[in-house]
Coordinates of C-alpha atoms in Angstrom, one line a residue:
Chain A
M1 CA 2.9 -10.3 -15.0
N2 CA 0.4 -7.5 -14.5
I3 CA 2.4 -5.9 -11.7
Y4 CA 5.5 -6.5 -13.6
I5 CA 4.2 -4.6 -16.7
H6 CA 2.7 -1.9 -14.3
E7 CA 6.1 -1.2 -12.8
L8 CA 7.8 -1.1 -16.2
K9 CA 5.3 1.5 -17.5
T10 CA 5.5 3.5 -14.3
N11 CA 9.3 3.6 -14.2
L12 CA 9.7 4.0 -17.9
K13 CA 10.2 7.8 -18.0
S14 CA 12.7 8.1 -15.2
S15 CA 14.6 5.1 -16.4
I16 CA 14.9 6.8 -19.9
S17 CA 16.0 10.0 -18.3
Y18 CA 18.8 8.1 -16.4
L19 CA 19.8 6.3 -19.4
I20 CA 20.0 9.4 -21.6
G21 CA 22.0 11.1 -18.9
M22 CA 24.5 8.2 -18.6
I23 CA 24.8 8.0 -22.6
V24 CA 25.3 11.7 -23.0
F25 CA 27.7 12.0 -20.2
S26 CA 29.7 9.0 -21.5
A27 CA 29.8 10.2 -25.1
F28 CA 30.7 13.7 -24.0
Y29 CA 33.7 12.8 -21.9
V30 CA 34.7 10.0 -24.3
S31 CA 34.9 12.7 -27.1
F32 CA 37.6 14.5 -24.9
Y33 CA 39.8 11.7 -25.2
Q34 CA 41.8 12.9 -28.3
V35 CA 42.1 16.4 -26.7
F36 CA 43.2 14.8 -23.5
T37 CA 46.0 12.6 -25.1
D38 CA 47.2 15.4 -27.4
E39 CA 47.8 17.5 -24.3
A40 CA 48.8 14.5 -22.1
F41 CA 51.8 16.1 -20.7
G42 CA 50.2 19.2 -19.5
F43 CA 47.2 17.2 -18.2
L44 CA 49.4 14.7 -16.3
K45 CA 51.4 17.5 -14.8
M46 CA 48.1 19.0 -13.5
L47 CA 46.6 15.9 -12.3
E48 CA 49.8 15.0 -10.3
G49 CA 49.5 18.3 -8.6
F50 CA 46.3 17.1 -6.9
P51 CA 46.8 15.3 -3.5
P52 CA 46.6 11.5 -3.8
A53 CA 43.5 11.6 -1.6
F54 CA 41.7 13.8 -4.1
Q55 CA 42.9 11.7 -7.0
N56 CA 41.4 8.6 -5.4
A57 CA 38.2 10.2 -4.4
F58 CA 37.5 11.3 -8.0
G59 CA 38.6 8.2 -9.7
L60 CA 41.8 9.4 -11.0
D61 CA 44.3 6.6 -11.8
I62 CA 47.4 8.6 -13.0
A63 CA 49.3 5.4 -14.0
N64 CA 46.5 4.3 -16.3
I65 CA 44.7 7.5 -17.4
M66 CA 46.5 7.8 -20.7
S67 CA 45.4 4.4 -22.0
P68 CA 42.1 4.2 -23.7
M69 CA 40.6 1.9 -21.0
G70 CA 42.3 3.9 -18.2
Y71 CA 40.6 7.0 -19.5
Y72 CA 37.3 5.2 -20.0
A73 CA 37.5 3.8 -16.5
F74 CA 37.8 7.3 -15.2
V75 CA 34.6 8.4 -17.3
L76 CA 32.9 5.2 -16.1
F77 CA 33.6 6.2 -12.5
Y78 CA 31.0 9.1 -12.8
I79 CA 28.7 6.8 -14.7
L80 CA 28.8 4.4 -11.8
L81 CA 27.7 7.2 -9.5
I82 CA 24.7 7.9 -11.7
A83 CA 23.9 4.3 -12.1
S84 CA 24.2 3.9 -8.2
I85 CA 21.8 6.5 -7.8
Q86 CA 19.3 5.0 -10.3
G87 CA 19.7 1.6 -8.6
M88 CA 19.2 3.1 -5.1
N89 CA 16.3 5.2 -5.9
L90 CA 14.6 2.4 -7.9
G91 CA 15.1 0.1 -4.8
V92 CA 13.9 2.5 -2.3
S93 CA 10.8 3.6 -4.1
I94 CA 9.6 0.6 -5.9
L95 CA 7.9 -1.1 -2.9
S96 CA 7.7 1.9 -0.5
K97 CA 5.7 4.1 -3.1
E98 CA 2.6 1.9 -2.5
E99 CA 2.6 2.8 1.2
R100 CA 3.8 6.5 0.5
E101 CA 1.1 7.0 -2.1
K102 CA -1.4 5.0 -0.1
T103 CA -2.1 2.6 -2.9
A104 CA -0.9 -0.4 -0.7
D105 CA -4.6 -1.1 0.4
F106 CA -5.5 -1.5 -3.3
L107 CA -2.7 -3.7 -4.3
M108 CA -2.5 -5.8 -1.2
T109 CA -6.2 -6.7 -1.2
K110 CA -5.9 -8.1 -4.7
P111 CA -5.3 -11.9 -5.3
A112 CA -1.6 -11.4 -5.3
S113 CA 0.6 -12.6 -2.3
R114 CA 3.2 -10.3 -0.9
S115 CA 6.0 -12.6 -2.2
W116 CA 4.5 -12.4 -5.8
I117 CA 4.2 -8.6 -5.4
M118 CA 7.8 -8.3 -4.3
M119 CA 9.2 -10.7 -6.9
S120 CA 7.2 -8.8 -9.6
K121 CA 8.6 -5.5 -8.5
L122 CA 12.1 -6.9 -8.2
D123 CA 11.9 -8.5 -11.7
A124 CA 10.6 -5.2 -13.0
A125 CA 13.6 -3.3 -11.5
I126 CA 16.2 -5.9 -12.6
T127 CA 14.8 -5.7 -16.1
I128 CA 15.1 -1.9 -16.1
I129 CA 18.6 -2.2 -14.9
I130 CA 19.7 -4.9 -17.3
L131 CA 18.2 -2.9 -20.3
S132 CA 19.7 0.3 -19.2
N133 CA 23.1 -1.3 -18.8
L134 CA 22.8 -3.1 -22.1
V135 CA 21.9 0.1 -24.0
L136 CA 24.6 1.9 -22.1
Y137 CA 27.1 -0.8 -22.9
L138 CA 26.3 -0.9 -26.8
T139 CA 26.3 2.9 -27.1
S140 CA 29.4 3.2 -25.1
Y141 CA 31.1 0.5 -27.3
L142 CA 30.2 2.5 -30.3
S143 CA 31.5 5.7 -28.8
V144 CA 34.6 4.3 -27.7
T145 CA 35.2 2.5 -30.9
Y146 CA 34.5 5.6 -33.1
I147 CA 35.7 8.3 -31.0
I148 CA 38.8 6.9 -29.0
K149 CA 39.7 4.8 -32.1
D150 CA 42.9 3.4 -30.3
D151 CA 43.0 -0.3 -29.7
F152 CA 41.5 -1.3 -26.4
S153 CA 40.7 -4.5 -24.5
F154 CA 37.2 -5.7 -25.2
K155 CA 37.4 -7.9 -22.2
V156 CA 38.4 -5.0 -20.0
F157 CA 35.6 -2.8 -21.5
T158 CA 33.1 -5.5 -20.7
L159 CA 34.4 -6.0 -17.3
L160 CA 34.2 -2.4 -16.4
H161 CA 30.7 -2.3 -17.6
L162 CA 29.7 -5.4 -15.7
S163 CA 31.1 -3.8 -12.6
V164 CA 28.8 -1.0 -13.0
F165 CA 25.9 -3.4 -13.5
I166 CA 26.8 -5.4 -10.4
V167 CA 27.3 -2.2 -8.2
E168 CA 23.9 -1.0 -9.4
M169 CA 22.4 -4.3 -8.4
I170 CA 24.0 -3.8 -4.9
F171 CA 22.4 -0.4 -4.5
L172 CA 19.1 -1.7 -5.7
S173 CA 19.1 -4.5 -3.3
I174 CA 20.2 -2.1 -0.4
G175 CA 17.4 0.2 -1.6
F176 CA 14.8 -2.6 -1.3
L177 CA 16.0 -3.2 2.3
I178 CA 15.7 0.5 3.2
G179 CA 12.4 0.7 1.3
V180 CA 10.7 -2.0 3.4
F181 CA 12.6 -1.2 6.6
L182 CA 11.7 2.5 6.9
K183 CA 8.2 3.5 7.7
R184 CA 6.6 6.3 5.7
I185 CA 9.3 7.4 3.4
K186 CA 8.6 10.9 2.4
S187 CA 11.2 11.5 -0.2
T188 CA 13.1 8.7 -1.9
I189 CA 15.6 11.0 -3.5
S190 CA 16.9 12.5 -0.3
I191 CA 17.4 8.9 1.2
T192 CA 19.0 7.8 -2.1
M193 CA 21.4 10.8 -2.2
A194 CA 22.3 10.4 1.6
V195 CA 23.1 6.6 1.2
V196 CA 24.8 6.8 -2.2
F197 CA 27.1 9.8 -1.2
G198 CA 27.6 8.2 2.2
F199 CA 29.1 5.2 0.6
F200 CA 30.9 7.4 -1.9
A201 CA 32.5 9.3 1.1
I202 CA 33.4 6.0 2.7
G203 CA 35.0 4.9 -0.7
A204 CA 37.2 8.1 -0.6
F205 CA 38.1 7.4 2.9
A206 CA 38.6 3.6 2.3
V207 CA 41.3 4.1 -0.5
N208 CA 43.1 6.5 1.7
A209 CA 43.2 4.1 4.5
S210 CA 46.2 1.7 4.4
D211 CA 43.9 -1.2 5.5
D212 CA 42.5 -2.9 2.5
K213 CA 39.5 -4.2 4.5
M214 CA 38.0 -0.7 4.6
R215 CA 37.1 -1.5 0.9
Y216 CA 34.6 -4.0 2.0
L217 CA 32.6 -1.3 3.6
T218 CA 31.5 0.3 0.4
P219 CA 30.3 -1.1 -3.0
F220 CA 32.1 1.8 -4.9
K221 CA 35.4 0.0 -4.0
Y222 CA 34.3 -3.7 -4.7
F223 CA 35.6 -3.2 -8.3
D224 CA 39.1 -1.7 -8.4
T225 CA 39.7 -0.4 -12.1
S226 CA 43.4 -0.6 -11.8
Y227 CA 43.0 -4.3 -10.8
I228 CA 40.7 -4.9 -13.8
L229 CA 43.0 -3.0 -16.2
K230 CA 46.0 -4.9 -15.0
N231 CA 44.4 -8.5 -14.5
E232 CA 41.4 -8.5 -16.8
S233 CA 39.4 -9.9 -13.9
F234 CA 37.7 -9.0 -10.9
E235 CA 39.0 -9.6 -7.4
L236 CA 37.0 -12.7 -6.3
S237 CA 36.6 -11.8 -2.6
Y238 CA 35.0 -8.6 -3.3
L239 CA 32.8 -10.0 -6.0
L240 CA 31.6 -12.6 -3.5
V241 CA 30.9 -9.9 -0.9
G242 CA 29.1 -7.9 -3.4
I243 CA 26.8 -10.8 -4.5
G244 CA 26.5 -11.6 -0.8
V245 CA 25.2 -8.2 0.0
I246 CA 22.7 -8.5 -2.9
L247 CA 21.3 -11.8 -1.5
V248 CA 21.3 -10.9 2.1
S249 CA 19.5 -7.5 1.4
L250 CA 17.0 -9.1 -0.8
V251 CA 16.2 -12.1 1.5
V252 CA 15.9 -9.7 4.6
S253 CA 13.8 -7.3 2.6
Y254 CA 11.5 -10.4 1.7
L255 CA 11.2 -11.5 5.4
I256 CA 10.3 -7.9 6.4
Y257 CA 7.9 -7.2 3.5
V258 CA 5.8 -10.4 4.0
N259 CA 5.4 -10.0 7.7
K260 CA 5.0 -6.1 8.0
D261 CA 1.9 -4.4 8.9
I262 CA 0.4 -1.9 6.4
D263 CA -0.7 1.0 8.3
S264 CA -4.1 2.7 7.6
V265 CA -4.0 5.7 5.3
Chain B
M1 CA -28.0 -24.1 7.2
A2 CA -25.6 -21.7 5.8
G3 CA -21.8 -22.1 6.7
N4 CA -19.6 -19.6 8.1
I5 CA -17.9 -17.3 5.6
I6 CA -15.9 -15.5 8.3
E7 CA -14.7 -16.8 11.4
I8 CA -12.8 -14.8 14.0
K9 CA -11.4 -16.5 17.0
N10 CA -9.9 -14.6 20.0
L11 CA -8.5 -11.9 17.7
T12 CA -6.1 -9.5 19.6
K13 CA -4.1 -6.9 18.0
Y14 CA -1.8 -4.4 19.6
Y15 CA 0.4 -1.9 17.7
G16 CA 3.2 -1.8 20.0
K17 CA 1.7 -0.8 23.4
S18 CA -1.3 0.7 21.8
R19 CA -4.6 -1.4 21.8
G20 CA -6.2 -2.4 18.4
V21 CA -8.7 -5.0 19.3
I22 CA -8.9 -7.4 22.2
D23 CA -10.1 -11.0 22.2
I24 CA -12.7 -10.5 19.5
S25 CA -14.6 -13.6 18.3
F26 CA -17.5 -13.8 16.0
D27 CA -18.7 -15.6 12.8
I28 CA -20.4 -14.3 9.7
K29 CA -22.7 -16.7 7.9
E30 CA -23.0 -17.1 4.2
G31 CA -25.5 -14.7 2.7
E32 CA -25.6 -12.4 5.8
I33 CA -25.1 -8.7 5.8
F34 CA -23.2 -8.2 9.0
G35 CA -23.0 -4.6 10.4
F36 CA -19.9 -3.7 12.5
I37 CA -20.6 -0.6 14.6
G38 CA -18.7 1.5 16.8
P39 CA -17.2 4.9 17.1
N40 CA -13.9 5.8 15.5
G41 CA -11.0 4.0 17.0
A42 CA -13.1 1.3 18.5
G43 CA -11.4 -1.5 16.4
K44 CA -13.5 -1.8 13.4
S45 CA -10.8 -1.1 10.9
T46 CA -8.2 -3.1 12.8
T47 CA -10.5 -6.2 12.5
I48 CA -11.1 -5.6 8.8
R49 CA -7.4 -5.0 8.1
T50 CA -6.5 -8.2 9.9
L51 CA -9.1 -10.0 7.8
L52 CA -7.5 -8.6 4.6
N53 CA -4.1 -9.6 6.0
L54 CA -3.0 -6.0 5.7
I55 CA -2.0 -6.3 9.3
H56 CA -1.1 -9.4 11.5
P57 CA -2.8 -10.4 14.6
T58 CA -0.8 -10.4 17.8
S59 CA -2.8 -13.5 18.8
G60 CA -5.9 -15.3 17.5
E61 CA -6.9 -16.4 14.2
C62 CA -9.2 -15.5 11.4
T63 CA -10.5 -17.6 8.4
I64 CA -12.4 -16.7 5.3
F65 CA -14.1 -19.4 3.3
G66 CA -12.5 -21.9 5.7
L67 CA -9.0 -20.7 4.8
D68 CA -6.6 -19.2 7.2
T69 CA -6.2 -15.3 6.4
R70 CA -2.5 -15.4 7.1
K71 CA -1.7 -18.3 5.1
Y72 CA -3.9 -18.0 2.0
P73 CA -4.5 -14.3 1.5
A74 CA -4.1 -14.3 -2.2
K75 CA -6.5 -17.3 -2.6
I76 CA -9.0 -15.7 -0.4
A77 CA -8.8 -12.2 -2.1
E78 CA -9.9 -13.9 -5.5
E79 CA -13.5 -13.9 -4.1
V80 CA -13.3 -10.7 -1.9
G81 CA -14.2 -7.3 -2.9
Y82 CA -13.0 -4.6 -0.6
I83 CA -14.2 -0.9 -0.5
P84 CA -12.1 1.1 2.1
S85 CA -13.1 4.2 3.7
E86 CA -10.5 6.5 2.0
I87 CA -9.7 5.7 -1.6
F88 CA -6.3 6.2 -3.1
Y89 CA -5.2 5.0 -6.5
Y90 CA -2.4 5.8 -8.9
D91 CA -2.9 9.4 -9.7
N92 CA -1.4 9.4 -13.1
M93 CA -3.8 6.6 -14.4
R94 CA -7.0 7.1 -16.1
V95 CA -10.1 5.5 -14.5
K96 CA -10.3 2.9 -17.2
E97 CA -6.6 2.0 -17.0
L98 CA -7.0 1.5 -13.2
L99 CA -10.1 -0.7 -13.6
K100 CA -8.4 -2.7 -16.3
Y101 CA -5.3 -3.1 -14.0
S102 CA -7.7 -4.1 -11.2
A103 CA -9.5 -6.7 -13.4
S104 CA -6.2 -8.1 -14.4
F105 CA -5.7 -9.7 -10.9
Y106 CA -8.7 -11.9 -11.3
K107 CA -9.3 -15.0 -13.3
K108 CA -12.9 -14.1 -14.1
D109 CA -13.8 -11.9 -17.0
S110 CA -15.2 -8.8 -15.3
K111 CA -15.6 -6.6 -18.3
K112 CA -19.4 -6.8 -18.6
R113 CA -20.0 -6.2 -14.9
M114 CA -17.5 -3.4 -14.9
H115 CA -19.5 -1.6 -17.6
E116 CA -22.7 -2.1 -15.8
L117 CA -21.2 -0.6 -12.7
V118 CA -19.5 2.3 -14.6
E119 CA -22.9 3.2 -16.0
L120 CA -24.7 2.8 -12.7
M121 CA -22.2 5.0 -10.9
E122 CA -22.2 7.4 -13.8
L123 CA -18.3 7.3 -13.9
D124 CA -16.2 9.0 -16.6
V125 CA -13.6 6.5 -17.2
N126 CA -11.4 8.8 -19.3
K127 CA -10.6 11.1 -16.5
R128 CA -7.3 10.7 -14.6
I129 CA -7.5 9.6 -10.9
R130 CA -5.9 12.8 -9.8
D131 CA -8.6 15.0 -11.3
L132 CA -11.5 13.1 -9.5
S133 CA -13.4 14.4 -6.8
L134 CA -13.5 12.4 -3.4
G135 CA -17.1 11.1 -4.4
N136 CA -15.8 10.1 -7.9
K137 CA -12.8 8.4 -6.4
K138 CA -15.3 6.5 -4.2
K139 CA -17.2 5.4 -7.2
V140 CA -14.1 4.0 -8.7
G141 CA -13.5 2.2 -5.5
I142 CA -17.1 0.7 -5.6
V143 CA -16.6 -0.4 -9.3
Q144 CA -13.3 -2.0 -8.6
G145 CA -14.5 -3.6 -5.4
L146 CA -17.5 -5.2 -7.0
M147 CA -16.9 -5.8 -10.7
H148 CA -15.5 -9.4 -10.2
E149 CA -18.7 -10.3 -8.4
P150 CA -17.1 -11.4 -5.1
R151 CA -18.5 -13.8 -2.7
L152 CA -17.6 -11.7 0.2
I153 CA -17.8 -7.9 0.1
I154 CA -16.0 -5.9 2.9
L155 CA -17.0 -2.4 3.2
D156 CA -15.2 -0.1 5.7
E157 CA -17.0 3.2 6.0
P158 CA -18.0 3.0 2.5
T159 CA -20.4 5.8 1.9
S160 CA -18.1 8.9 2.9
G161 CA -17.9 11.2 0.0
L162 CA -21.0 9.9 -1.8
D163 CA -24.0 12.2 -2.3
P164 CA -27.2 11.0 -0.9
L165 CA -28.6 9.9 -4.2
M166 CA -25.3 7.9 -4.8
Q167 CA -25.5 6.5 -1.2
Q168 CA -29.0 5.2 -1.9
R169 CA -27.9 3.7 -5.2
F170 CA -25.0 2.1 -3.4
F171 CA -27.1 0.6 -0.7
D172 CA -29.5 -0.9 -3.5
L173 CA -26.4 -2.3 -5.2
I174 CA -25.2 -3.9 -2.0
K175 CA -28.7 -5.4 -1.4
E176 CA -28.8 -6.5 -4.9
E177 CA -25.3 -8.3 -4.6
N178 CA -26.5 -9.8 -1.3
A179 CA -29.7 -11.1 -3.0
K180 CA -27.3 -12.7 -5.6
G181 CA -25.5 -14.4 -2.7
S182 CA -22.7 -12.3 -1.6
T183 CA -22.0 -12.0 2.0
V184 CA -21.4 -8.5 3.3
L185 CA -19.3 -7.2 6.2
F186 CA -20.1 -3.6 6.6
S187 CA -18.4 -1.3 9.1
S188 CA -19.6 2.1 9.9
H189 CA -20.0 4.7 12.6
I190 CA -23.1 6.1 10.9
L191 CA -25.6 4.0 12.5
N192 CA -28.5 4.7 10.2
E193 CA -26.4 3.2 7.3
V194 CA -26.0 -0.1 9.1
Q195 CA -29.7 -0.1 10.2
K196 CA -30.7 0.1 6.6
L197 CA -28.8 -2.8 5.5
S198 CA -27.7 -5.3 8.2
H199 CA -29.3 -8.6 9.2
R200 CA -27.0 -8.7 12.3
V201 CA -24.7 -6.4 14.1
G202 CA -21.7 -6.4 16.1
I203 CA -21.1 -3.5 18.5
V204 CA -17.4 -2.9 19.3
K205 CA -16.1 -0.6 22.0
D206 CA -12.6 0.3 23.1
G207 CA -11.3 -2.7 21.1
Y208 CA -13.9 -5.2 22.6
L209 CA -16.9 -6.7 21.0
I210 CA -19.5 -5.8 23.4
K211 CA -22.7 -7.1 21.7
L212 CA -23.5 -9.4 18.8
E213 CA -27.1 -9.5 18.0
D214 CA -29.6 -10.2 15.3
M215 CA -30.9 -6.9 14.0
N216 CA -34.6 -7.6 14.8
T217 CA -33.9 -9.2 18.2
L218 CA -31.8 -6.2 19.1
R219 CA -34.7 -3.9 18.3
E220 CA -37.1 -6.2 20.1
K221 CA -35.0 -6.7 23.1
T222 CA -34.3 -3.0 23.5
Y223 CA -36.3 0.0 24.2
K224 CA -39.4 1.5 22.4
R225 CA -39.5 5.1 21.8
V226 CA -42.7 6.5 23.3
M227 CA -44.1 10.0 22.5
I228 CA -47.3 11.1 24.1
E229 CA -49.2 14.3 23.5
S230 CA -51.9 14.9 25.9
S231 CA -54.8 17.4 26.0
T232 CA -54.0 17.7 29.7
P233 CA -50.7 18.3 31.5
I234 CA -48.8 15.0 32.0
D235 CA -47.0 14.3 35.3
Q236 CA -43.7 12.6 34.5
S237 CA -43.9 10.6 37.7
Y238 CA -47.0 8.9 36.3
F239 CA -44.8 6.8 33.9
Q240 CA -42.2 6.0 36.5
I241 CA -42.5 2.3 36.1
N242 CA -39.8 -0.3 35.6
G243 CA -38.2 0.0 32.2
T244 CA -38.7 3.7 31.5
K245 CA -35.8 6.1 30.9
N246 CA -34.6 9.2 29.3
F247 CA -37.8 11.4 29.9
E248 CA -38.2 14.6 28.0
L249 CA -41.2 16.8 28.8
D250 CA -42.1 19.6 26.5
G251 CA -45.3 21.2 27.5
D252 CA -48.0 18.7 26.8
K253 CA -45.5 16.3 25.0
L254 CA -43.8 13.6 26.9
S255 CA -41.4 11.3 25.5
F256 CA -39.3 8.5 26.9
L257 CA -37.8 5.2 26.2
Y258 CA -39.4 2.0 27.5
S259 CA -38.4 -1.7 27.8
G260 CA -40.8 -3.8 29.7
D261 CA -44.3 -5.2 29.4
I262 CA -46.1 -3.2 26.8
N263 CA -49.4 -3.9 28.5
L264 CA -48.4 -2.0 31.6
L265 CA -47.7 0.9 29.6
T266 CA -50.8 0.9 27.4
E267 CA -52.9 0.5 30.6
R268 CA -51.4 3.8 32.0
I269 CA -51.8 5.5 28.6
S270 CA -55.3 4.5 28.4
K271 CA -56.2 6.4 31.4
L272 CA -55.0 9.7 29.9
S273 CA -56.7 11.9 27.3
I274 CA -54.4 11.4 24.4
R275 CA -54.1 13.8 21.5
D276 CA -51.4 11.8 19.8
L277 CA -49.3 8.8 20.5
L278 CA -46.3 7.3 18.9
I279 CA -44.7 4.0 20.0
D280 CA -41.8 3.3 17.6
D281 CA -38.8 1.1 17.3
P282 CA -35.7 3.0 18.3
D283 CA -33.2 3.8 15.8
L284 CA -29.7 2.3 16.1
E285 CA -28.5 5.3 17.6
D286 CA -30.7 4.7 20.6
I287 CA -29.6 1.0 20.8
F288 CA -26.1 2.0 20.5
M289 CA -26.1 4.4 23.3
H290 CA -28.2 2.0 25.3
Y291 CA -25.4 -0.5 24.9
Y292 CA -22.7 1.9 25.4
E293 CA -24.2 3.3 28.7
R294 CA -24.8 -0.2 30.0
E295 CA -21.3 -1.4 29.2
A296 CA -19.6 1.8 30.4

């Protein structure tokens, strides 16, 4: 419990910053909904002028964007990017910081097994992500209810947020793997940005490629918002792959972590 | 007869192709202060880090309290205090927060001992770790390493950064802990430190343990330092007897190392007109060089 609490305290400031960023971003863009729908014709005309590749890359779903949840899915596309950066950064840093900041000797010579250390840190990271997503979900619900006002599907709203949570978990677990695999990580944020935007770029390429299998390569495309809006459900195969990536990443991270040598400071 | 607290059997560690230690075996008995000496890079820290399960052996095995260090590191750590050579803690924490966090890992209530040690080390617990000098960080290391009154204390070059007064206080503290029953493994390249504390030493060189000896036996079996000041000029060849070496002649003063029958030596000395004479135990530096030269 002590490592868990220590990690929650250590990550409190940055987690609050990410959360405020996401809430402000969400509320800000949700507030534009009325303006957007009032000027619908002009906006649609402008958006249709963008090449399809550009539309896809930036989360523009022209067919749905005029609906409350279609518009909200567009806003959430960017929230997803912020959440992915948060998840990835948390995953990369939470284990590797002990080696980077040379505190591993202190922690690992205490009566705590490596599996316990990893589980405590993982629990703390998951707690942060769950709480962030929960607060974001509630505040977004309020902003969508009171600002957008139009009727919307609560189920779709919930599924969209659930998809953000799962993608963030995927990035957290990939971050864990990178964090234990790489030696002497100097800057977690540069690794985070490289990986997240790498997957983002694959995502842009994936929707442009005719082969749907390309979507398996990036977590950004596991939850297609058009599909969620239309079917009020997730695509099972991508959901399973996403869960699989989380489990495999965490199991491999565990195996590496319990067997790795901690270099001298 | 005291049992073994540490048992190391055929320990070998390679870092890729680089040598760490090769086929090291030794035991440390309960209540012993064991000095582990050798120059930097000889393999002292590799051995210690393997015992602490920070690194994993290429082959061989280590046990502490009869438990395999790879299988039961957390159980072992409950009764081990470790003070590393370089101290790094969470920079944003205050000293008291760090000590509280450290204490939270142990089942024992270590508050009383913690306060005693903080007082002894004259530590300001309200300072943040990042604001501490190297010496003060070391003091925090000492307090966190000893406050749970461990059965085994592992010290890896522990006095770097401490001023002489604090070093002495630290040695006294270690002796005190040892008198209470703690076993100590003490690695250092500062031979004088090991000499002050240890009951037994292991000398390590290039990854190999080249000598394992009781401190007193080591002194007895090795050279005596002889310094003769004569009122008449001394001919160095006069002392060219079996067991003499390292002659240094400075005017009327002759000094050399001697290992052999002490009667032979005194017989020769008695025939000289002596102004001053010193026959002393060599310090560990001499012993160390002796073994290094012999094994080279």
